[in-house]
mmCIF file with all atom_site columns, C-alpha atoms in Angstrom:
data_model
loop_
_atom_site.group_PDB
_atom_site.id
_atom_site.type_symbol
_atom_site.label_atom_id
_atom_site.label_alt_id
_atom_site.label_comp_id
_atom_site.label_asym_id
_atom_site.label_entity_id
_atom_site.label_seq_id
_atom_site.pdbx_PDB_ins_code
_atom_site.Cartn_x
_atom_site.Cartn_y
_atom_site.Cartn_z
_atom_site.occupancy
_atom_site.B_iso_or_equiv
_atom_site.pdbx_formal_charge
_atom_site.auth_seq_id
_atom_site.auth_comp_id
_atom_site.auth_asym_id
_atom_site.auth_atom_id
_atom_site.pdbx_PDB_model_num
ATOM 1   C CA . UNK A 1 1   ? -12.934 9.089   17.219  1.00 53.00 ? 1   UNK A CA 1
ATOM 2   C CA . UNK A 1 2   ? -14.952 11.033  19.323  1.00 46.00 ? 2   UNK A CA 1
ATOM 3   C CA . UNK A 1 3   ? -11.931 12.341  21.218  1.00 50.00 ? 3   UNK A CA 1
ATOM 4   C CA . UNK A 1 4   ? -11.045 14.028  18.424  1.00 63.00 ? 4   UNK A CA 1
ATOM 5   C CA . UNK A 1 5   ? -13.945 16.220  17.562  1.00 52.00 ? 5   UNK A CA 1
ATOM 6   C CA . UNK A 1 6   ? -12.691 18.780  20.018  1.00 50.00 ? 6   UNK A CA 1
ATOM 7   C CA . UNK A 1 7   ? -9.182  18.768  18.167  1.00 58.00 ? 7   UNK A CA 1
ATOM 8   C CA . UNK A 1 8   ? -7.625  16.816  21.360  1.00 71.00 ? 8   UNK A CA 1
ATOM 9   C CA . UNK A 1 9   ? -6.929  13.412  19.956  1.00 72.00 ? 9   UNK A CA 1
ATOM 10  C CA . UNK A 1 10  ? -5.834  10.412  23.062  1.00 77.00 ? 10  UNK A CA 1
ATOM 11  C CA . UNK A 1 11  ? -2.547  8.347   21.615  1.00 78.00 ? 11  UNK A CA 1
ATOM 12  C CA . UNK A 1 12  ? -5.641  5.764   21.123  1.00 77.00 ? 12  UNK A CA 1
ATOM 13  C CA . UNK A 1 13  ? -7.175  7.652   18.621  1.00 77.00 ? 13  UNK A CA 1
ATOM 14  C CA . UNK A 1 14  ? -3.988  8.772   16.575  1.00 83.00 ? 14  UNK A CA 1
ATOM 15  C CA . UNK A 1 15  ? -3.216  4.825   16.880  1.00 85.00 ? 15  UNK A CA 1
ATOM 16  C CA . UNK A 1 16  ? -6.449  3.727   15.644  1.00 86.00 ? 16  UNK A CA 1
ATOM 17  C CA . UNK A 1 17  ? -6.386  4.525   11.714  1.00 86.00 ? 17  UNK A CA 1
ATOM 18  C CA . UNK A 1 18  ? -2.626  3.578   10.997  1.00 88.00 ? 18  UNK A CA 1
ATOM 19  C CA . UNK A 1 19  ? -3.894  -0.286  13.287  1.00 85.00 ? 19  UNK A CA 1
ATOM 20  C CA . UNK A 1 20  ? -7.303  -0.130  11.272  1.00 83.00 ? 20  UNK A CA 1
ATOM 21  C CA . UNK A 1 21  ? -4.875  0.222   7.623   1.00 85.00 ? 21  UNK A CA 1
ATOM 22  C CA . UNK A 1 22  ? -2.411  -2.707  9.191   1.00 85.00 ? 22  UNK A CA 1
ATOM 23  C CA . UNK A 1 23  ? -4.575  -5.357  10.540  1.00 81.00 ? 23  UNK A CA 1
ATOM 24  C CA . UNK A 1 24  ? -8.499  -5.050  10.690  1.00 79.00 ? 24  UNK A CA 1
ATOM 25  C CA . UNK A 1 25  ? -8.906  -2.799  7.466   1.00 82.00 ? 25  UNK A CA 1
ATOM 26  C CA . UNK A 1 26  ? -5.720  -3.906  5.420   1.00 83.00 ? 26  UNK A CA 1
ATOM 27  C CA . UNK A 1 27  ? -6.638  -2.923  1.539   1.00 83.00 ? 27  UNK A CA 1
ATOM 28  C CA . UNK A 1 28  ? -4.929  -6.302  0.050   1.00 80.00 ? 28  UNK A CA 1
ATOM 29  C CA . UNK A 1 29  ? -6.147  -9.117  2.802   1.00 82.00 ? 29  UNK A CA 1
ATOM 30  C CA . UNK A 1 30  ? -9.601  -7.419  3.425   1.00 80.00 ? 30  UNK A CA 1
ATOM 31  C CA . UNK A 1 31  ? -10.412 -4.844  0.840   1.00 79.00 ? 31  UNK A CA 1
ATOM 32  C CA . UNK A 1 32  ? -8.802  -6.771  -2.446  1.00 77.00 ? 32  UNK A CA 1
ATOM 33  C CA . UNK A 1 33  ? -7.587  -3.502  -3.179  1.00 79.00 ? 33  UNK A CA 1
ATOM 34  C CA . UNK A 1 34  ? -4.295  -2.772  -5.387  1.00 75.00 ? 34  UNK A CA 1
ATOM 35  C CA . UNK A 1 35  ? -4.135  -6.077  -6.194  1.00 78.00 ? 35  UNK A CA 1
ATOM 36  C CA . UNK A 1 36  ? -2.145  -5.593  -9.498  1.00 75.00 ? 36  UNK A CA 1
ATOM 37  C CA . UNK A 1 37  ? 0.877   -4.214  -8.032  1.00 69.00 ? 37  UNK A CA 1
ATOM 38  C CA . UNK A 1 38  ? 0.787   -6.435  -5.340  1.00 69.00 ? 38  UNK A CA 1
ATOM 39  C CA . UNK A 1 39  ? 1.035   -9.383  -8.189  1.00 76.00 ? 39  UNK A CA 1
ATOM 40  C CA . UNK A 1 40  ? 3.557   -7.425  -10.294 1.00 78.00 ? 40  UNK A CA 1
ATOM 41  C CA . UNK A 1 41  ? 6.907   -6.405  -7.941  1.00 84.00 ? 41  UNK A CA 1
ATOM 42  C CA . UNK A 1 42  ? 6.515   -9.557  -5.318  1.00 85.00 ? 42  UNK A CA 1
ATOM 43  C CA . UNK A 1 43  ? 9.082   -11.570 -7.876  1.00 86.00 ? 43  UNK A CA 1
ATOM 44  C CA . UNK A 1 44  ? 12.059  -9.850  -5.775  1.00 90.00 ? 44  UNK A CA 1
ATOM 45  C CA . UNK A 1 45  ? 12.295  -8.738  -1.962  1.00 92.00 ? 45  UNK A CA 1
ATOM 46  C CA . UNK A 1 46  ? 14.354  -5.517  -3.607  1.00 92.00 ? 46  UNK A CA 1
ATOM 47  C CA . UNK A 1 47  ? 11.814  -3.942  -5.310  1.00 92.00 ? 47  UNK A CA 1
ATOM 48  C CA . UNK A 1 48  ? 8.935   -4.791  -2.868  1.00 91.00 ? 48  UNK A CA 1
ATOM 49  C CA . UNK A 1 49  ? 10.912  -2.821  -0.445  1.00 94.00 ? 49  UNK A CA 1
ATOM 50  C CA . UNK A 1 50  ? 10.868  0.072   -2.938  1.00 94.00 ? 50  UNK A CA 1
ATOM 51  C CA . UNK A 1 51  ? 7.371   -0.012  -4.026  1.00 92.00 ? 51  UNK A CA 1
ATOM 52  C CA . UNK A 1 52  ? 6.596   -0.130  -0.348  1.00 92.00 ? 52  UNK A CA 1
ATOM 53  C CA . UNK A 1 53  ? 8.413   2.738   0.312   1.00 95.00 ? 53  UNK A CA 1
ATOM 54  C CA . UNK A 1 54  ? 6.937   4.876   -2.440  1.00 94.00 ? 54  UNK A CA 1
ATOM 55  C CA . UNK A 1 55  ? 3.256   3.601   -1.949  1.00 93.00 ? 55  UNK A CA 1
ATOM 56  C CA . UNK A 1 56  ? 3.858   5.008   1.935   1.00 95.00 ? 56  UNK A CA 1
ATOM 57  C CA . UNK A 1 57  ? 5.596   8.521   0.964   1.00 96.00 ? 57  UNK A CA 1
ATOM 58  C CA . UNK A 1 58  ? 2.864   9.071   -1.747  1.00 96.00 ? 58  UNK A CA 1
ATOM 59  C CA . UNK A 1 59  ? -0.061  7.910   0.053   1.00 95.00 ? 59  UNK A CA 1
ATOM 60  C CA . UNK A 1 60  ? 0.796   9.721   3.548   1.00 95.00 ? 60  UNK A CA 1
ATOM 61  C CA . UNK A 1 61  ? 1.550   12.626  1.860   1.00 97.00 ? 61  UNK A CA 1
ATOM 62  C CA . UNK A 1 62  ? -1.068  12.717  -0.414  1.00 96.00 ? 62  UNK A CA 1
ATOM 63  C CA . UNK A 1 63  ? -4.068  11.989  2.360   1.00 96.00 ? 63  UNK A CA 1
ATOM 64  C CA . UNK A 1 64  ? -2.251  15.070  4.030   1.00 97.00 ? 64  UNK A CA 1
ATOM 65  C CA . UNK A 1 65  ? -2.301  17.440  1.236   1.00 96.00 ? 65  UNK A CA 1
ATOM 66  C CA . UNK A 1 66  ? -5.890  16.334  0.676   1.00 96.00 ? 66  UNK A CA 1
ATOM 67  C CA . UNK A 1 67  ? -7.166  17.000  4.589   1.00 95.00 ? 67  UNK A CA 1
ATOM 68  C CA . UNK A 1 68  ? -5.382  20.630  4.256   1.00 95.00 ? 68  UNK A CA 1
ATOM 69  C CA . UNK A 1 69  ? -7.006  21.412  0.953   1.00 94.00 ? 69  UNK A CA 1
ATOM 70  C CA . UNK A 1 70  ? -10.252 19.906  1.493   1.00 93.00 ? 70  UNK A CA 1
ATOM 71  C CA . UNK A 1 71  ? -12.117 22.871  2.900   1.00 92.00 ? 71  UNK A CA 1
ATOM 72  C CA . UNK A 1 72  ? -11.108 24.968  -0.260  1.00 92.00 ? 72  UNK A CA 1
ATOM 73  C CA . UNK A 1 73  ? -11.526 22.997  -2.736  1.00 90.00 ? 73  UNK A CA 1
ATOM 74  C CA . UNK A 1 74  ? -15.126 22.657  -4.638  1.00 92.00 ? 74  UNK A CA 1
ATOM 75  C CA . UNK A 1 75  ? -17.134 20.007  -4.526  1.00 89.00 ? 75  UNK A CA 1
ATOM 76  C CA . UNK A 1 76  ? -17.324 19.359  -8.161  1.00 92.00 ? 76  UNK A CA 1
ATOM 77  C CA . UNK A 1 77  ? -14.032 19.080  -8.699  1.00 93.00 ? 77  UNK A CA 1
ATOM 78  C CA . UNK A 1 78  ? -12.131 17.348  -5.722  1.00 93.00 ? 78  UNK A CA 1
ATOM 79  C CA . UNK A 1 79  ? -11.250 14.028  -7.521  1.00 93.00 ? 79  UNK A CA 1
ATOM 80  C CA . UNK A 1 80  ? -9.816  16.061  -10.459 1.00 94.00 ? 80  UNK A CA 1
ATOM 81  C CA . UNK A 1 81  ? -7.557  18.119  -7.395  1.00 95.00 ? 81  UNK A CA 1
ATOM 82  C CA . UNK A 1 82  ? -7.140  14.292  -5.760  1.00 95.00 ? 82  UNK A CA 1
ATOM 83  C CA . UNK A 1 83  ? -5.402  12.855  -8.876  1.00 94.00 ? 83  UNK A CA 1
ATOM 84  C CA . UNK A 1 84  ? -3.180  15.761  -9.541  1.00 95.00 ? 84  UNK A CA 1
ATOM 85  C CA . UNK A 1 85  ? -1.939  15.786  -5.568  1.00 96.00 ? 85  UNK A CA 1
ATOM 86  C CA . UNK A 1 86  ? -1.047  12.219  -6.178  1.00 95.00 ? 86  UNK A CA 1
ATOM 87  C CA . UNK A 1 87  ? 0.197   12.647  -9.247  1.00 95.00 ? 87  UNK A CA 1
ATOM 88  C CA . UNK A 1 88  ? 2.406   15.176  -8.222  1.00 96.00 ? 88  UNK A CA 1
ATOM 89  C CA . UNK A 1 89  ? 4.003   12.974  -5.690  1.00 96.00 ? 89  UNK A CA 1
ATOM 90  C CA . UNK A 1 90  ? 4.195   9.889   -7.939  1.00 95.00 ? 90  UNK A CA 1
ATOM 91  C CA . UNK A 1 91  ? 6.151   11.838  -10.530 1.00 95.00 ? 91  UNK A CA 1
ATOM 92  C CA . UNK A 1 92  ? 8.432   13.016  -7.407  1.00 96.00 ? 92  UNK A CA 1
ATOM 93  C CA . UNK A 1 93  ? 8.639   9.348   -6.836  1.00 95.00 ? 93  UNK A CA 1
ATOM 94  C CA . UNK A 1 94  ? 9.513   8.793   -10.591 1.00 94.00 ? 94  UNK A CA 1
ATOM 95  C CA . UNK A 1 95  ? 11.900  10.883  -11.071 1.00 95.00 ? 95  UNK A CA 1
ATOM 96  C CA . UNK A 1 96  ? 13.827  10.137  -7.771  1.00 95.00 ? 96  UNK A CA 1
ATOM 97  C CA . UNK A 1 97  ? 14.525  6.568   -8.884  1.00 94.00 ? 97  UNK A CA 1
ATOM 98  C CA . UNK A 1 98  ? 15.283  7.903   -12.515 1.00 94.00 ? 98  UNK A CA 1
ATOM 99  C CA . UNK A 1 99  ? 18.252  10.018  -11.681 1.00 95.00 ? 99  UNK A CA 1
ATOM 100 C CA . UNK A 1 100 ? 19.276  8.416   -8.246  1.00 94.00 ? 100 UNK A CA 1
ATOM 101 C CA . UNK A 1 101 ? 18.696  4.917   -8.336  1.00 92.00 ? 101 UNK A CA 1
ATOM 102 C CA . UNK A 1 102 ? 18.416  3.835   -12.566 1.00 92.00 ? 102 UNK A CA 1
ATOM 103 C CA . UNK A 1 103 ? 18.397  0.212   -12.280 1.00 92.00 ? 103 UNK A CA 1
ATOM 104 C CA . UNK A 1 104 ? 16.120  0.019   -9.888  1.00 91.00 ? 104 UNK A CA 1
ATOM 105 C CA . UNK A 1 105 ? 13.545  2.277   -11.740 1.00 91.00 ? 105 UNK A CA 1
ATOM 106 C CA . UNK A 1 106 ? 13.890  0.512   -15.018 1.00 90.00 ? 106 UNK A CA 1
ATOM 107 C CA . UNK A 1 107 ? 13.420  -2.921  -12.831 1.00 88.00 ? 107 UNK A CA 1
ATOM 108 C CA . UNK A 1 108 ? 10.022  -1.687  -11.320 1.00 88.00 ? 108 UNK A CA 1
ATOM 109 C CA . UNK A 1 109 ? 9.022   -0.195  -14.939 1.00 82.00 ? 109 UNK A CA 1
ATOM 110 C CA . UNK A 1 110 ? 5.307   1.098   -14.907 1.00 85.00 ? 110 UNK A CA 1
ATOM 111 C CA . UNK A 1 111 ? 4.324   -0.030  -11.751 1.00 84.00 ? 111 UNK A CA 1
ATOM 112 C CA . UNK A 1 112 ? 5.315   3.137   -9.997  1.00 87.00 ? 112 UNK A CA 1
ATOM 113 C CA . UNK A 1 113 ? 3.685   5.535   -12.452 1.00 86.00 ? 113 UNK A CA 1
ATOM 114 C CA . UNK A 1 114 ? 0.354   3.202   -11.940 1.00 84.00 ? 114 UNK A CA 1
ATOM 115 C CA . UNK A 1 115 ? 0.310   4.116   -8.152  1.00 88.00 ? 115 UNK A CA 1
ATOM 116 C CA . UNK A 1 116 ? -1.503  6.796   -9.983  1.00 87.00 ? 116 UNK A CA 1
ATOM 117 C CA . UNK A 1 117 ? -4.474  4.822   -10.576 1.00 83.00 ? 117 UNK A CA 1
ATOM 118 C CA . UNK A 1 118 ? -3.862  2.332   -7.314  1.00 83.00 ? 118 UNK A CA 1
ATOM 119 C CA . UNK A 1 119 ? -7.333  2.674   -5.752  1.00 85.00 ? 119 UNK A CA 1
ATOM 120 C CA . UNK A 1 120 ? -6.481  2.442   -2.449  1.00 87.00 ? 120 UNK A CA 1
ATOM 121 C CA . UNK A 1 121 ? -4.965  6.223   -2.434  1.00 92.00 ? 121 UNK A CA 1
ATOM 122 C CA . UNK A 1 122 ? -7.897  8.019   -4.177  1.00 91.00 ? 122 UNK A CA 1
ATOM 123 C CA . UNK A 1 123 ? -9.899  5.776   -1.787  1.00 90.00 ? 123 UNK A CA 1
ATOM 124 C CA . UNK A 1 124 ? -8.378  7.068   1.458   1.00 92.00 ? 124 UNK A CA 1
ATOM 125 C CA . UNK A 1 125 ? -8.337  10.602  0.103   1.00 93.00 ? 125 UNK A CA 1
ATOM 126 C CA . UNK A 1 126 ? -11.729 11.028  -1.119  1.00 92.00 ? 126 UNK A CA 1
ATOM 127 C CA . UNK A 1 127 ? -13.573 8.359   1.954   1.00 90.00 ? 127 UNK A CA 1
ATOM 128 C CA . UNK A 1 128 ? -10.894 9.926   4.591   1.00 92.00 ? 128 UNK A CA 1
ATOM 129 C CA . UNK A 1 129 ? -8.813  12.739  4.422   1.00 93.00 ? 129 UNK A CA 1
ATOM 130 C CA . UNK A 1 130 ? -12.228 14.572  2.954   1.00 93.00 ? 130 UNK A CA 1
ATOM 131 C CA . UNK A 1 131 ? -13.583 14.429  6.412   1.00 92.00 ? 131 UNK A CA 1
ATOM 132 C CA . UNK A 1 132 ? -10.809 14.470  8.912   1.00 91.00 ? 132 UNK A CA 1
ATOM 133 C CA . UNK A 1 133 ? -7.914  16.647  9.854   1.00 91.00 ? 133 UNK A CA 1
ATOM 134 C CA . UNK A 1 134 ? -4.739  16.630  9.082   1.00 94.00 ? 134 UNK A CA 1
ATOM 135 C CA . UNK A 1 135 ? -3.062  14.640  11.550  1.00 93.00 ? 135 UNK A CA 1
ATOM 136 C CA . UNK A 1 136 ? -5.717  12.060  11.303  1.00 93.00 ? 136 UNK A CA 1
ATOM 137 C CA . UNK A 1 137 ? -5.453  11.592  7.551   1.00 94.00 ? 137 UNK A CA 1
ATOM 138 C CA . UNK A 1 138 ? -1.682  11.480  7.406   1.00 96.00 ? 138 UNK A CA 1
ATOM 139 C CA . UNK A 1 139 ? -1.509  8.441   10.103  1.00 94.00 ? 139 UNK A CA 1
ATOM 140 C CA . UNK A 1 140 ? -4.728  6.933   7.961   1.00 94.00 ? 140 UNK A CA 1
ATOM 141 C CA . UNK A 1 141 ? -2.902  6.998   4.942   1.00 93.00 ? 141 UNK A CA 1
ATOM 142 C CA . UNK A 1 142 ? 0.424   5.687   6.548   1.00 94.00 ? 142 UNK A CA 1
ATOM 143 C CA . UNK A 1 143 ? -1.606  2.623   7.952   1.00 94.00 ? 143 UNK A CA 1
ATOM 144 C CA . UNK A 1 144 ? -3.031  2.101   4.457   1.00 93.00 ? 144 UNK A CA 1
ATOM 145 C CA . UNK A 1 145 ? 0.155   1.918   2.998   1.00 93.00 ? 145 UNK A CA 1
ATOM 146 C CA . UNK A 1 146 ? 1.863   0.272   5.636   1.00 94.00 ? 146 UNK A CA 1
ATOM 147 C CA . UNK A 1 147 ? -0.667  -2.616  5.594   1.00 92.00 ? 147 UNK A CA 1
ATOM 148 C CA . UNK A 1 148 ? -0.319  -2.999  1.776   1.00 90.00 ? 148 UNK A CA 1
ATOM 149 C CA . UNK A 1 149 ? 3.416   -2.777  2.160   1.00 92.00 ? 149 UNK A CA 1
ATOM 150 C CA . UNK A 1 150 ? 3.558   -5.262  4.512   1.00 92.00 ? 150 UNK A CA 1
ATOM 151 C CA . UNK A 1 151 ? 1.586   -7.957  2.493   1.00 90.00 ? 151 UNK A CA 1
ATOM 152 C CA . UNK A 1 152 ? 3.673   -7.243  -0.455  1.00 90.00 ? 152 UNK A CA 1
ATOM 153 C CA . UNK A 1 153 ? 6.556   -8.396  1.522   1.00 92.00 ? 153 UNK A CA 1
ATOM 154 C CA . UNK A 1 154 ? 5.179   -11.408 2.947   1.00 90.00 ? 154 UNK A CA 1
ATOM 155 C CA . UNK A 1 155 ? 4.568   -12.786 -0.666  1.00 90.00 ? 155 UNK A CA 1
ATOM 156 C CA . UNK A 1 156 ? 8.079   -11.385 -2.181  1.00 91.00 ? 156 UNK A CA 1
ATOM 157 C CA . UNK A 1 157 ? 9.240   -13.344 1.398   1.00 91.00 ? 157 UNK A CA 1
ATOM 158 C CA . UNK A 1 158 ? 7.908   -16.979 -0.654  1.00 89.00 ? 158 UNK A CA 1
ATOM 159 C CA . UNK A 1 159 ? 8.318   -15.947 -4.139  1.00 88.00 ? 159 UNK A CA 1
ATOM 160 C CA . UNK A 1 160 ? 11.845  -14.555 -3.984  1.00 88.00 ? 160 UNK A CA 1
ATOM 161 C CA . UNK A 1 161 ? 12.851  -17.604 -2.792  1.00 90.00 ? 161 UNK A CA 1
ATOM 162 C CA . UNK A 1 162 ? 10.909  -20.485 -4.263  1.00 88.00 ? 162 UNK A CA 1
ATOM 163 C CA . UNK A 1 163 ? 10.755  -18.831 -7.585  1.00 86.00 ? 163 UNK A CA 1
ATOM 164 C CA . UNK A 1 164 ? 14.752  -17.907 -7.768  1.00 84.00 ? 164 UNK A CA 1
ATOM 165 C CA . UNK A 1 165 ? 16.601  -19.400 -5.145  1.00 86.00 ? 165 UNK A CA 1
ATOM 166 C CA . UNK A 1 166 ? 17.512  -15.828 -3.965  1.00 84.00 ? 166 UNK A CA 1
ATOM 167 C CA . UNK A 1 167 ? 17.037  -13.326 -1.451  1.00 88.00 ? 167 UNK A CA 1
ATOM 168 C CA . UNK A 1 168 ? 17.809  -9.935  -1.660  1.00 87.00 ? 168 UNK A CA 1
ATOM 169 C CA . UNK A 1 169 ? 19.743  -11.139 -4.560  1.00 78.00 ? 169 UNK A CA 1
ATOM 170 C CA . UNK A 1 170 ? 21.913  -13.590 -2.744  1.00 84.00 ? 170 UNK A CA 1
ATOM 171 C CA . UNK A 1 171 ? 21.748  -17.356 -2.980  1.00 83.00 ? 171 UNK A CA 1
ATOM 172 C CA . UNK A 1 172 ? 19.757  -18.915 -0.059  1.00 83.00 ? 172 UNK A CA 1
ATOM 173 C CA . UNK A 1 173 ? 19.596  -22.127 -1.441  1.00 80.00 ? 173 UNK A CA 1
ATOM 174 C CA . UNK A 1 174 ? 21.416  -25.700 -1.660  1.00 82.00 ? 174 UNK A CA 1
ATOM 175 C CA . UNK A 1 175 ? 23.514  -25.717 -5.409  1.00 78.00 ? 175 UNK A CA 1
ATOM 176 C CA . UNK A 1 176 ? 21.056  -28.472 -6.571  1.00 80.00 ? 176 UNK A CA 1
ATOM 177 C CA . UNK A 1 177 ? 17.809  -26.775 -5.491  1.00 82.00 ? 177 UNK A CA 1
ATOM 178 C CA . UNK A 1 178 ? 15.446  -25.928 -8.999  1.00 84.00 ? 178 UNK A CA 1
ATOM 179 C CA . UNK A 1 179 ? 13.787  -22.841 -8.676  1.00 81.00 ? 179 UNK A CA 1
ATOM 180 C CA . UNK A 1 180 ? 9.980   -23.458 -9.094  1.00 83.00 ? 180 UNK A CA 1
ATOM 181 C CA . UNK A 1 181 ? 9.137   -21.889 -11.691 1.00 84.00 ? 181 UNK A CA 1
ATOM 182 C CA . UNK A 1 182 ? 5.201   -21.572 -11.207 1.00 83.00 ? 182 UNK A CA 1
ATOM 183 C CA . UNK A 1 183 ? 5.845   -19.942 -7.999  1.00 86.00 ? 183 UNK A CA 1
ATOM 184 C CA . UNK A 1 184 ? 7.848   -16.816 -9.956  1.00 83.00 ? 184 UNK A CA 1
ATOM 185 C CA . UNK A 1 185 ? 5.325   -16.614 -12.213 1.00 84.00 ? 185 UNK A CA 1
ATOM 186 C CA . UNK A 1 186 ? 2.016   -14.587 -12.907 1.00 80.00 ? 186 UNK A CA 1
ATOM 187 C CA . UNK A 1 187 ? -0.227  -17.280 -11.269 1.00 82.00 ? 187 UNK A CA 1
ATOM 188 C CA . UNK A 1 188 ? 2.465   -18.751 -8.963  1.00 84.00 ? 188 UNK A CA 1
ATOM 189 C CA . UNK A 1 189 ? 2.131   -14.588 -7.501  1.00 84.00 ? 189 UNK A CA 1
ATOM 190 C CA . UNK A 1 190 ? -1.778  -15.811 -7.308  1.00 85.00 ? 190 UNK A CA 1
ATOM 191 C CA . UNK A 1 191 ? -1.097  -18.634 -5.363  1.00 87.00 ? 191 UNK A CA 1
ATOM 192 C CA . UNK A 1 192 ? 1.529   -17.267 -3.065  1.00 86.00 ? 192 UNK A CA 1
ATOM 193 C CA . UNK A 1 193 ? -1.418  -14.231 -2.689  1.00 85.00 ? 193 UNK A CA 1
ATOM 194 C CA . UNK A 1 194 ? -4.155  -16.622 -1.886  1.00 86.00 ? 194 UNK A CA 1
ATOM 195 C CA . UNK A 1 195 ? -2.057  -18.405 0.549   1.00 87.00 ? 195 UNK A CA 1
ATOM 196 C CA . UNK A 1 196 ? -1.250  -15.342 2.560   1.00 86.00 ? 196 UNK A CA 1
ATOM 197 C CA . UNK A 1 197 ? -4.818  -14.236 2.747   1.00 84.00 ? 197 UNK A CA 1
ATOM 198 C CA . UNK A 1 198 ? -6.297  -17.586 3.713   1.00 86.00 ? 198 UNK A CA 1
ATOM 199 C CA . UNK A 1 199 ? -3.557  -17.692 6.669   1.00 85.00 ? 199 UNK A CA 1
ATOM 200 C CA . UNK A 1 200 ? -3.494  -14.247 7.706   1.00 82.00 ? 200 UNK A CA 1
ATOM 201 C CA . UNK A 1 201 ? -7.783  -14.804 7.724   1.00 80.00 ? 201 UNK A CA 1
ATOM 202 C CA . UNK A 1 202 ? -7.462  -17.917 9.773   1.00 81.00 ? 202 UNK A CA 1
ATOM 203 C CA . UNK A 1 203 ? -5.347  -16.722 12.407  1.00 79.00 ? 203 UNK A CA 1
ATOM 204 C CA . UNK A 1 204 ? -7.480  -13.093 12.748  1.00 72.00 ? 204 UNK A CA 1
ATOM 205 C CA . UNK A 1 205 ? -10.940 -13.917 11.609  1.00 66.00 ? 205 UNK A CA 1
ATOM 206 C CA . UNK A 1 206 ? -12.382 -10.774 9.710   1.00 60.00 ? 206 UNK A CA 1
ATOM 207 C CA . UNK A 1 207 ? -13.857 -8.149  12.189  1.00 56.00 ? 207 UNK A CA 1
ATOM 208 C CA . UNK A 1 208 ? -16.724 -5.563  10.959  1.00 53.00 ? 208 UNK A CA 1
ATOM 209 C CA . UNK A 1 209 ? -15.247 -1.997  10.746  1.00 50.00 ? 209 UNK A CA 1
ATOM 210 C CA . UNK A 1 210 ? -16.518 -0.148  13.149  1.00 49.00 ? 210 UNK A CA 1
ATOM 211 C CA . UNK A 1 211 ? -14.949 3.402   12.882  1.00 50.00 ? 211 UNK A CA 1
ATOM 212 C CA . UNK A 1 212 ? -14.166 3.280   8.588   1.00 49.00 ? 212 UNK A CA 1
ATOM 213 C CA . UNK A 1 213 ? -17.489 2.636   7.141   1.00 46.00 ? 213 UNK A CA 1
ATOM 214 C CA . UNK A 1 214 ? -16.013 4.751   4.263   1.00 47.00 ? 214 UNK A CA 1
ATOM 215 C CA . UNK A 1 215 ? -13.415 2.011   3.403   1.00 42.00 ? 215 UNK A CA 1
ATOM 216 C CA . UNK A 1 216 ? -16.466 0.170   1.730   1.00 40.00 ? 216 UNK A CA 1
ATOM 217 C CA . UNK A 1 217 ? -17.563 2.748   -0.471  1.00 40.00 ? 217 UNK A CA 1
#
């Protein structure tokens, strides 16, 4: 990002990190990152779309923060100020879904509070947003997020389905379809996971990064 060095950045180079996140750095289909979560809410489209959301508010906002503060904060003690930027914003996220939307906190349970400890946010903040502006860091961490969010969907897109005969909580099914029950479970979310990867790989081969070497630290 060379253009950016001189604090003009082309629309090429504010592109780059959030298509790097998406396709050619994407933390679940190359990085194996956050793959807990991405096992966990996949059962139903509904609260994919809500972890999605929350992993992109927190982790955009959080890379941001990070970028700003960077230059003031000590060496020593920048993952300590990383985890309580993000924490911050998960507990926003928390208590958002407590008071406005109940049912659909109590069906995600933990799995929002453990965004906390998702690796792919204190990855972006400390490998990214540590060494780029602002602008830069936000988009990076929207890519991130987006690309996560995106394969979270494509496996709630077979699991909802196959697993409950649903989608989006309506019936999308013949009466005398059975639900396959591997598919909603723990290792059917496995499966499903595997299967997305090994498609998603075939069609786009995996490319060397050339402008994140810190997503492999």
């Amino acid at each position: 990002m060379a253009g950016c060095t001189t604090g003009k950045c082309s629309p090429g180079d504010l592109a780059k990190p959030v298509k790097d996140g998406i396709a050619s750095q994407n933390p679940v289909l190359i990085q194996a990152l956050g793959i807990c979560s991405a096992l966990a809410v996949t059962s139903f489209v509904s609260t994919t779309l809500v972890m999605g959301a929350a992993l992109l508010f927190v982790s955009a906002f959080s890379t941001l923060a990070i970028s700003l503060l960077r230059k003031a904060v000590p060496h020593r003690v920048r993952l300590i100020v990383q985890m309580l930027v993000i924490s911050t914003l998960v507990i926003l996220v928390h208590l958002y879904l407590r008071a406005y939307w109940f049912d659909m906190s109590k069906a995600l349970g933990p799995y929002v509070g453990l965004i906390i400890t998702n690796c792919l946010i204190l990855g972006r903040c400390e490998g990214y947003a540590m060494r780029n502006g602002p602008l830069l860091s936000f988009l990076d961490g929207l890519g991130n997020a987006a690309g996560y969010a995106l394969v979270l969907l494509a496996i709630a897109l077979i699991r909802e389905p196959l697993g409950h005969g649903t989608l989006l909580g309506m019936s999308v099914v013949p009466s005398t379809f059975k639900p396959a029950m591997l598919v909603a479970s723990a290792p059917g979310a496995f499966l499903c996971m595997g299967l997305v990867v090994w498609v998603v790989r075939s069609i786009w081969p995996e490319e060397e990064p050339t402008e994140h070497p810190e997503a492999q630290q």
